[in-house]
mmCIF file of C-alpha atoms in Angstrom:
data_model
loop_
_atom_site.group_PDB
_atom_site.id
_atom_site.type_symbol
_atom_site.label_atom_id
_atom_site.label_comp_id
_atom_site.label_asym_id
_atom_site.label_seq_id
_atom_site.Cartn_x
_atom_site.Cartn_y
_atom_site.Cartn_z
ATOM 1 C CA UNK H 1 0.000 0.000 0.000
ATOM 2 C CA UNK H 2 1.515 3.365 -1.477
ATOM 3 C CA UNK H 3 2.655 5.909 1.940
ATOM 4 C CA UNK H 4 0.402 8.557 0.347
ATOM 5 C CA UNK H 5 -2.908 6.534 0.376
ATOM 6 C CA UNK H 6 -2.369 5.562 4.256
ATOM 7 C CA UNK H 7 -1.638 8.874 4.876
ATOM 8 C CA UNK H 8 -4.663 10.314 3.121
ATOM 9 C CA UNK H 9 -6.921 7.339 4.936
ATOM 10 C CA UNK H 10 -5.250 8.711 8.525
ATOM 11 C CA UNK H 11 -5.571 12.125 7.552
ATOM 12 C CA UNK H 12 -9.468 11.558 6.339
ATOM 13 C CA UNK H 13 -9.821 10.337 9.684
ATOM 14 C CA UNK H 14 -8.463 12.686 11.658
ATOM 15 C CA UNK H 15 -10.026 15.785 9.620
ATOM 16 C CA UNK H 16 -13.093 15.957 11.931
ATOM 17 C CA UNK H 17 -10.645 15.695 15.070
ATOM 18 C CA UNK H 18 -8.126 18.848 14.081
ATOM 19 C CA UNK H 19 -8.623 20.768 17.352
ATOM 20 C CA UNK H 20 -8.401 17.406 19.663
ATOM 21 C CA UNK H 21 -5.082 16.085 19.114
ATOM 22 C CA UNK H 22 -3.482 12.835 19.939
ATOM 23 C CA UNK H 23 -0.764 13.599 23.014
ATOM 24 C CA UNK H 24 2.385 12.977 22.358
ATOM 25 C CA UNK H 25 4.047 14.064 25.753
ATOM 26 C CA UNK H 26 5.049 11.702 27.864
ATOM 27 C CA UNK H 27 5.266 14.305 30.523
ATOM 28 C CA UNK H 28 6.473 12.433 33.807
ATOM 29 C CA UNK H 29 9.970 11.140 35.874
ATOM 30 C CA UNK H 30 11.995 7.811 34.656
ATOM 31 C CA UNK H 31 12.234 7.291 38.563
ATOM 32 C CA UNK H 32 9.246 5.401 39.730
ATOM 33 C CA UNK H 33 7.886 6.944 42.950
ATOM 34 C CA UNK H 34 7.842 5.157 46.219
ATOM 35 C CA UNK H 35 4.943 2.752 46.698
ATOM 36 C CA UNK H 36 1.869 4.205 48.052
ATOM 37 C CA UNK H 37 2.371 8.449 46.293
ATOM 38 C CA UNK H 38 -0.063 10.066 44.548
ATOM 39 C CA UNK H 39 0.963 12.304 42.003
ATOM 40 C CA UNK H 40 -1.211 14.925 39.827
ATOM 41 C CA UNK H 41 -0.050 16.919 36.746
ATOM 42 C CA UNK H 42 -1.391 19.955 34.613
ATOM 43 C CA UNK H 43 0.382 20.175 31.385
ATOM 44 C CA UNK H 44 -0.933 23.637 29.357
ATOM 45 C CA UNK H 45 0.614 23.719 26.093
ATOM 46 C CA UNK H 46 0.078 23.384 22.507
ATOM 47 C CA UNK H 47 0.441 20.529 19.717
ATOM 48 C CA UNK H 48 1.638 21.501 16.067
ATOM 49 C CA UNK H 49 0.235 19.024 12.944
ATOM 50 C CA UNK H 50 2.178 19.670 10.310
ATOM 51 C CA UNK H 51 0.794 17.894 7.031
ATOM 52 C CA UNK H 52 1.396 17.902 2.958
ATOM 53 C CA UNK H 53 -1.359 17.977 0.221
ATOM 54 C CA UNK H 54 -0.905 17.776 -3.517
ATOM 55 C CA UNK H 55 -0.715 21.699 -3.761
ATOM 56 C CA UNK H 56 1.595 22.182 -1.132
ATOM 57 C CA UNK H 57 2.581 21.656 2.623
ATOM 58 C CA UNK H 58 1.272 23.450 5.965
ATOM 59 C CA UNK H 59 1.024 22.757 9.792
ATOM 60 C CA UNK H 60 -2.051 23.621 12.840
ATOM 61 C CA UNK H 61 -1.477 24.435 15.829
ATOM 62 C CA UNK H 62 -3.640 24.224 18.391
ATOM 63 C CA UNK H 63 -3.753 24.795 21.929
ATOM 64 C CA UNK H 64 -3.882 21.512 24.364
ATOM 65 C CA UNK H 65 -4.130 20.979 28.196
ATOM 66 C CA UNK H 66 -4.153 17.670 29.768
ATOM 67 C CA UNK H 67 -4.570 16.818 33.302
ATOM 68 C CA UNK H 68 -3.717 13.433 34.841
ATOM 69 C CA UNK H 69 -3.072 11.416 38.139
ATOM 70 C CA UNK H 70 -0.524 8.976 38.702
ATOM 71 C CA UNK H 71 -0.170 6.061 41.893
ATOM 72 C CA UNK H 72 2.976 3.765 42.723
ATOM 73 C CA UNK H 73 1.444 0.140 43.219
ATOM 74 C CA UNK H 74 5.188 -0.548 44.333
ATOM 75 C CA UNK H 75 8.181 0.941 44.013
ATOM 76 C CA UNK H 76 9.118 -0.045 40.893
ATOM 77 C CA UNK H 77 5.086 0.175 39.103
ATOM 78 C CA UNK H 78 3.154 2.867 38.614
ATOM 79 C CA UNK H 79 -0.369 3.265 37.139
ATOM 80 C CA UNK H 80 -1.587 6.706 35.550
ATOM 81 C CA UNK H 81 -4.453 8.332 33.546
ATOM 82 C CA UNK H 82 -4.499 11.810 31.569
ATOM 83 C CA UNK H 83 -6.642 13.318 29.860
ATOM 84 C CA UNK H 84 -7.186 16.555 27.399
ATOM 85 C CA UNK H 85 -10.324 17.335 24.753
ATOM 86 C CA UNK H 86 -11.990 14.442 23.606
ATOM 87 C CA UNK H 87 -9.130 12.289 24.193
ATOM 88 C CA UNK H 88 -7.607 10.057 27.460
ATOM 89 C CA UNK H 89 -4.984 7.668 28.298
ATOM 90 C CA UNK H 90 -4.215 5.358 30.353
ATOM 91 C CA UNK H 91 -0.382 4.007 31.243
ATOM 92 C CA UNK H 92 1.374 1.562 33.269
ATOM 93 C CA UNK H 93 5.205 2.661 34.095
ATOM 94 C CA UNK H 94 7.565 0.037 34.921
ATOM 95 C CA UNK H 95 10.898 1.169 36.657
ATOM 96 C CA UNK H 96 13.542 -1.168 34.680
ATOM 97 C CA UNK H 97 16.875 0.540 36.725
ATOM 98 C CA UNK H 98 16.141 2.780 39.973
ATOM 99 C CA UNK H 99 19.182 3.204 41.934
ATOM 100 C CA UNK H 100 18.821 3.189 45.887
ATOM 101 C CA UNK H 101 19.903 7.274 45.743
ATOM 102 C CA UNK H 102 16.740 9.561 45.123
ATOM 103 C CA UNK H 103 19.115 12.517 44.865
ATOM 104 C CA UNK H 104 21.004 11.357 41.665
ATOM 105 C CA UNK H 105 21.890 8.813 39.130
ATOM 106 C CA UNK H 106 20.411 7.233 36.152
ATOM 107 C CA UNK H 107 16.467 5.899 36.298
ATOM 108 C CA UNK H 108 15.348 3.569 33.152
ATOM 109 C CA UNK H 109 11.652 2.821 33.127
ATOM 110 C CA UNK H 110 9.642 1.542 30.158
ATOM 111 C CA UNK H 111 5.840 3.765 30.138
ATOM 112 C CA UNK H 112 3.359 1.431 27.849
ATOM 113 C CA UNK H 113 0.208 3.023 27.206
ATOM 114 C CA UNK H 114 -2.842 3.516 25.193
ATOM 115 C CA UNK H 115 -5.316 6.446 24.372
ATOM 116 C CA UNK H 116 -8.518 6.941 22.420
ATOM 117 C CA UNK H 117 -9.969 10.149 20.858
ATOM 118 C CA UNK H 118 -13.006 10.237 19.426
ATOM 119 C CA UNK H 119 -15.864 12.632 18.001
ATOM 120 C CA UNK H 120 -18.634 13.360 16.200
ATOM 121 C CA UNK H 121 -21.684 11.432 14.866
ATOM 122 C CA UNK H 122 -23.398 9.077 12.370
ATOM 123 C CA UNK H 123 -21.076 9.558 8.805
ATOM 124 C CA UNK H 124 -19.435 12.659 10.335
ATOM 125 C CA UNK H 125 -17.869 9.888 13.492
ATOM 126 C CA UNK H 126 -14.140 9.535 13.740
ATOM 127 C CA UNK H 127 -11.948 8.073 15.962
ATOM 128 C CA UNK H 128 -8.297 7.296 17.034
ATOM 129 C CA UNK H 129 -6.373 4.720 18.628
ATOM 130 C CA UNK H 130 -3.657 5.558 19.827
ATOM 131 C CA UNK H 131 -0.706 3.286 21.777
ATOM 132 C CA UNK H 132 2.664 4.267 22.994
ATOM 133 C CA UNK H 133 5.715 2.184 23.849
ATOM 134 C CA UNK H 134 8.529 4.437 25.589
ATOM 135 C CA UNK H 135 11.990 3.976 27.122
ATOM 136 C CA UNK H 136 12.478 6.522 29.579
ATOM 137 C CA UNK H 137 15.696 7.707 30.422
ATOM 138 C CA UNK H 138 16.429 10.044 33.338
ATOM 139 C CA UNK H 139 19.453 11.495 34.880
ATOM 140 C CA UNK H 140 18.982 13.147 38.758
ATOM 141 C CA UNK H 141 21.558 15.553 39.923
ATOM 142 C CA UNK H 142 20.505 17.396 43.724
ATOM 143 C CA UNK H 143 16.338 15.505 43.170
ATOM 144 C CA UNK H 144 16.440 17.541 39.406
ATOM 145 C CA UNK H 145 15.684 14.800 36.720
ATOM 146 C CA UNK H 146 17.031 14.950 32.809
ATOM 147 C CA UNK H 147 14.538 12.498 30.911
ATOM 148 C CA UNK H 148 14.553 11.940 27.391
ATOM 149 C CA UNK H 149 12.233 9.049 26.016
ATOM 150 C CA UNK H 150 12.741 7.608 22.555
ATOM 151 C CA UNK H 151 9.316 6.376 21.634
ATOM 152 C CA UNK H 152 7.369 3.998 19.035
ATOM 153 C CA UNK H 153 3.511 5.333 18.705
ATOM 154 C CA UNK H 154 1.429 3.465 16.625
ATOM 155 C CA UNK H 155 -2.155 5.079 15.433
ATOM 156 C CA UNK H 156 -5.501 3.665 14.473
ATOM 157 C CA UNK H 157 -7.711 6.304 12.594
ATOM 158 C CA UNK H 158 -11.070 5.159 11.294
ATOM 159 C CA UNK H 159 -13.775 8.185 9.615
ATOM 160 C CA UNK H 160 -15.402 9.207 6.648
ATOM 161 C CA UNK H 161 -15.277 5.423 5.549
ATOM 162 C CA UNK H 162 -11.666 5.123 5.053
ATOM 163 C CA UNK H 163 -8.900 3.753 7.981
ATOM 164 C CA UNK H 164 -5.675 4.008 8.582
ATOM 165 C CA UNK H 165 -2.785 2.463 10.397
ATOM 166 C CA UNK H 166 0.541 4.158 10.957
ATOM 167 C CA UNK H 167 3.802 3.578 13.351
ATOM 168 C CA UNK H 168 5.648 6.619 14.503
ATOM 169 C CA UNK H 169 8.956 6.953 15.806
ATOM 170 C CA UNK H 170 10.113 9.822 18.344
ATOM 171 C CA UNK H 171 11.217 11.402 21.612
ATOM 172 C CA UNK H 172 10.287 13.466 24.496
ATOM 173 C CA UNK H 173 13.062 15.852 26.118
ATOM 174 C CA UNK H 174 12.495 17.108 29.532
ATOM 175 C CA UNK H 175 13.738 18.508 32.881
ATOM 176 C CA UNK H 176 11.683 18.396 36.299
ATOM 177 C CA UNK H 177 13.304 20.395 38.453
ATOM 178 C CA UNK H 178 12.109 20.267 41.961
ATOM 179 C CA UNK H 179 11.172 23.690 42.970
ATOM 180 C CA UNK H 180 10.030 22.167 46.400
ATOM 181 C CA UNK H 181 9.334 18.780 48.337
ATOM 182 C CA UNK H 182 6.267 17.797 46.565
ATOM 183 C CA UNK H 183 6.228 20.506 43.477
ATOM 184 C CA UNK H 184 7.598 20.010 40.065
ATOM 185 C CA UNK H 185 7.958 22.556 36.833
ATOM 186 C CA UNK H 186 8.324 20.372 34.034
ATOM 187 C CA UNK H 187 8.858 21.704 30.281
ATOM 188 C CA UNK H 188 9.205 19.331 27.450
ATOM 189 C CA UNK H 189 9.040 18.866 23.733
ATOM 190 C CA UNK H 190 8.080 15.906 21.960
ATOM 191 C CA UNK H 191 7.950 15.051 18.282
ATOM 192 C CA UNK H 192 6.430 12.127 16.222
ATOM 193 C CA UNK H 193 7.370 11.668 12.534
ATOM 194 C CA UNK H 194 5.707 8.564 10.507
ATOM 195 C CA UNK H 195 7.997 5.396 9.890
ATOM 196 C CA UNK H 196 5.362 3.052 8.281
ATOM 197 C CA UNK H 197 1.624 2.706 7.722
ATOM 198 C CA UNK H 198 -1.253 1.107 5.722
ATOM 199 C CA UNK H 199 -4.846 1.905 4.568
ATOM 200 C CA UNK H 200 -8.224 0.262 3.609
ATOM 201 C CA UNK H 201 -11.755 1.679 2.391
ATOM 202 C CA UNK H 202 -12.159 5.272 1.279
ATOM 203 C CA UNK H 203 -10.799 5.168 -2.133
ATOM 204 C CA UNK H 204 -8.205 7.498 -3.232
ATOM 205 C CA UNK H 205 -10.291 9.783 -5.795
ATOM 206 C CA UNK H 206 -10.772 12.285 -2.767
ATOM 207 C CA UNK H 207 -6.845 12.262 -1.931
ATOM 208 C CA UNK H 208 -5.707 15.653 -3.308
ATOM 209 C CA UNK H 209 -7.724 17.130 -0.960
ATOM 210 C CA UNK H 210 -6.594 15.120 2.210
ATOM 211 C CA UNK H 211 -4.188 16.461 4.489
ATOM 212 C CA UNK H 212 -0.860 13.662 4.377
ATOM 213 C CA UNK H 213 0.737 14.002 8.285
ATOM 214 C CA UNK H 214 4.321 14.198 8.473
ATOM 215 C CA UNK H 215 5.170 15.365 11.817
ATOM 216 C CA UNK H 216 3.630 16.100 15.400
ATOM 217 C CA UNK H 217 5.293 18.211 17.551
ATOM 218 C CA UNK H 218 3.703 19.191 21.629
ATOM 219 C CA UNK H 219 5.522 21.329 23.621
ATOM 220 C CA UNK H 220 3.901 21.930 27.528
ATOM 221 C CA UNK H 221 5.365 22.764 30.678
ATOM 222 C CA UNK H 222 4.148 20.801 33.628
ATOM 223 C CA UNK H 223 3.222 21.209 37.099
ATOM 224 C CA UNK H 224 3.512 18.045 38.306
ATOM 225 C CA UNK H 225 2.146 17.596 42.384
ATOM 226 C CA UNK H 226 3.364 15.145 44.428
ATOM 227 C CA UNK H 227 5.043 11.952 44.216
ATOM 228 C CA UNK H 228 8.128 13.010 46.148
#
């Protein structure tokens, strides 16, 4: 299946959807919390959707604010939810390396999760399926945390009669400082660019009007409450 018919099946899908982005933050520590924390985050920000058509290229940006809660089962699992407009997630965080120190050293955790957005009605319905597979890495130096989390996304979009499948490959880059013993200021960047993808159903006859993704990019800065 030719890369510009998947994209224009994802794209078709997605149209209705424009202004309720999939996240692609991962927005959180590598070091699993101690068992038994609560931890809340607000992330205001905004997601960019850049895109080709057959006359030319162009990108959206909209705003996006997701809010989410995370809990340490142990000290090495975590559980979390988010969520943002029309769209929520749900993650479990495994701590692969988590030295004894709090204060420094390097954390490795793998974060699987999946989301669903979805909107609309009848013929004008869309919806996507969304689910993540990161390796975080994080560096602490004095309780401050370096992550950066290479990422495989892979997408589900289904509307207007067409579907569309499509893997993505990226990162997050963050620091949490901690400001104070339970308080957190976390920006980050992330970006998503498509590796690989297929499509079914919608014929192609409407494609030079479809938008063709080629990169997501979410930048936020989160207050993240708790968990220390």
């Amino acid at each position: 299946m030719h890369l510009n018919r998947f994209r224009a099946a994802v794209a078709l899908a997605l149209s209705p959807l424009l202004f309720a982005c999939p996240s692609a933050s991962t927005m959180g520590l590598a070091r699993t919390m101690p068992a038994g924390k609560l931890q809340t985050l607000v992330n205001p920000g905004a997601v960019t959707f850049a895109a080709a058509t057959d006359a030319g290229s162009g990108a959206v940006t909209a705003p996006q604010l997701e809010v989410g809660v995370r809990y340490s089962v142990t000290d090495r699992v975590e559980v979390g939810a988010k969520a943002w407009f029309l769209g929520a997630a749900l993650d479990t965080k495994i701590g692969l390396l988590r030295p004894e120190s709090e204060e420094s050293g390097l954390n490795v955790a793998l974060d699987p999760g999946v989301s669903y957005i979805g909107g609309g009605s009848g013929a004008g319905s869309a919806g996507l399926l969304t689910v993540y597979l990161p390796v975080m890495l994080g560096y602490r130096f004095s309780h401050h945390e370096f992550i950066v989390a290479p990422k495989l996304v892979g997408m589900v979009a289904s509307g207007g009669g067409a579907t569309g499948a499509v893997l993505f490959g990226g990162s997050s880059i963050g620091f949490a400082p901690r400001l104070a013993p339970g308080f957190r200021l976390m920006p980050e960047v992330s970006f998503l660019t498509p590796l690989a993808g297929a499509a079914a159903g919608g014929g192609e006859s409407g494609s030079s009007s479809l938008l063709s993704a080629t990169f997501i990019v979410q930048v936020g800065v989160g207050l993240l409450f708790g968990g220390d």
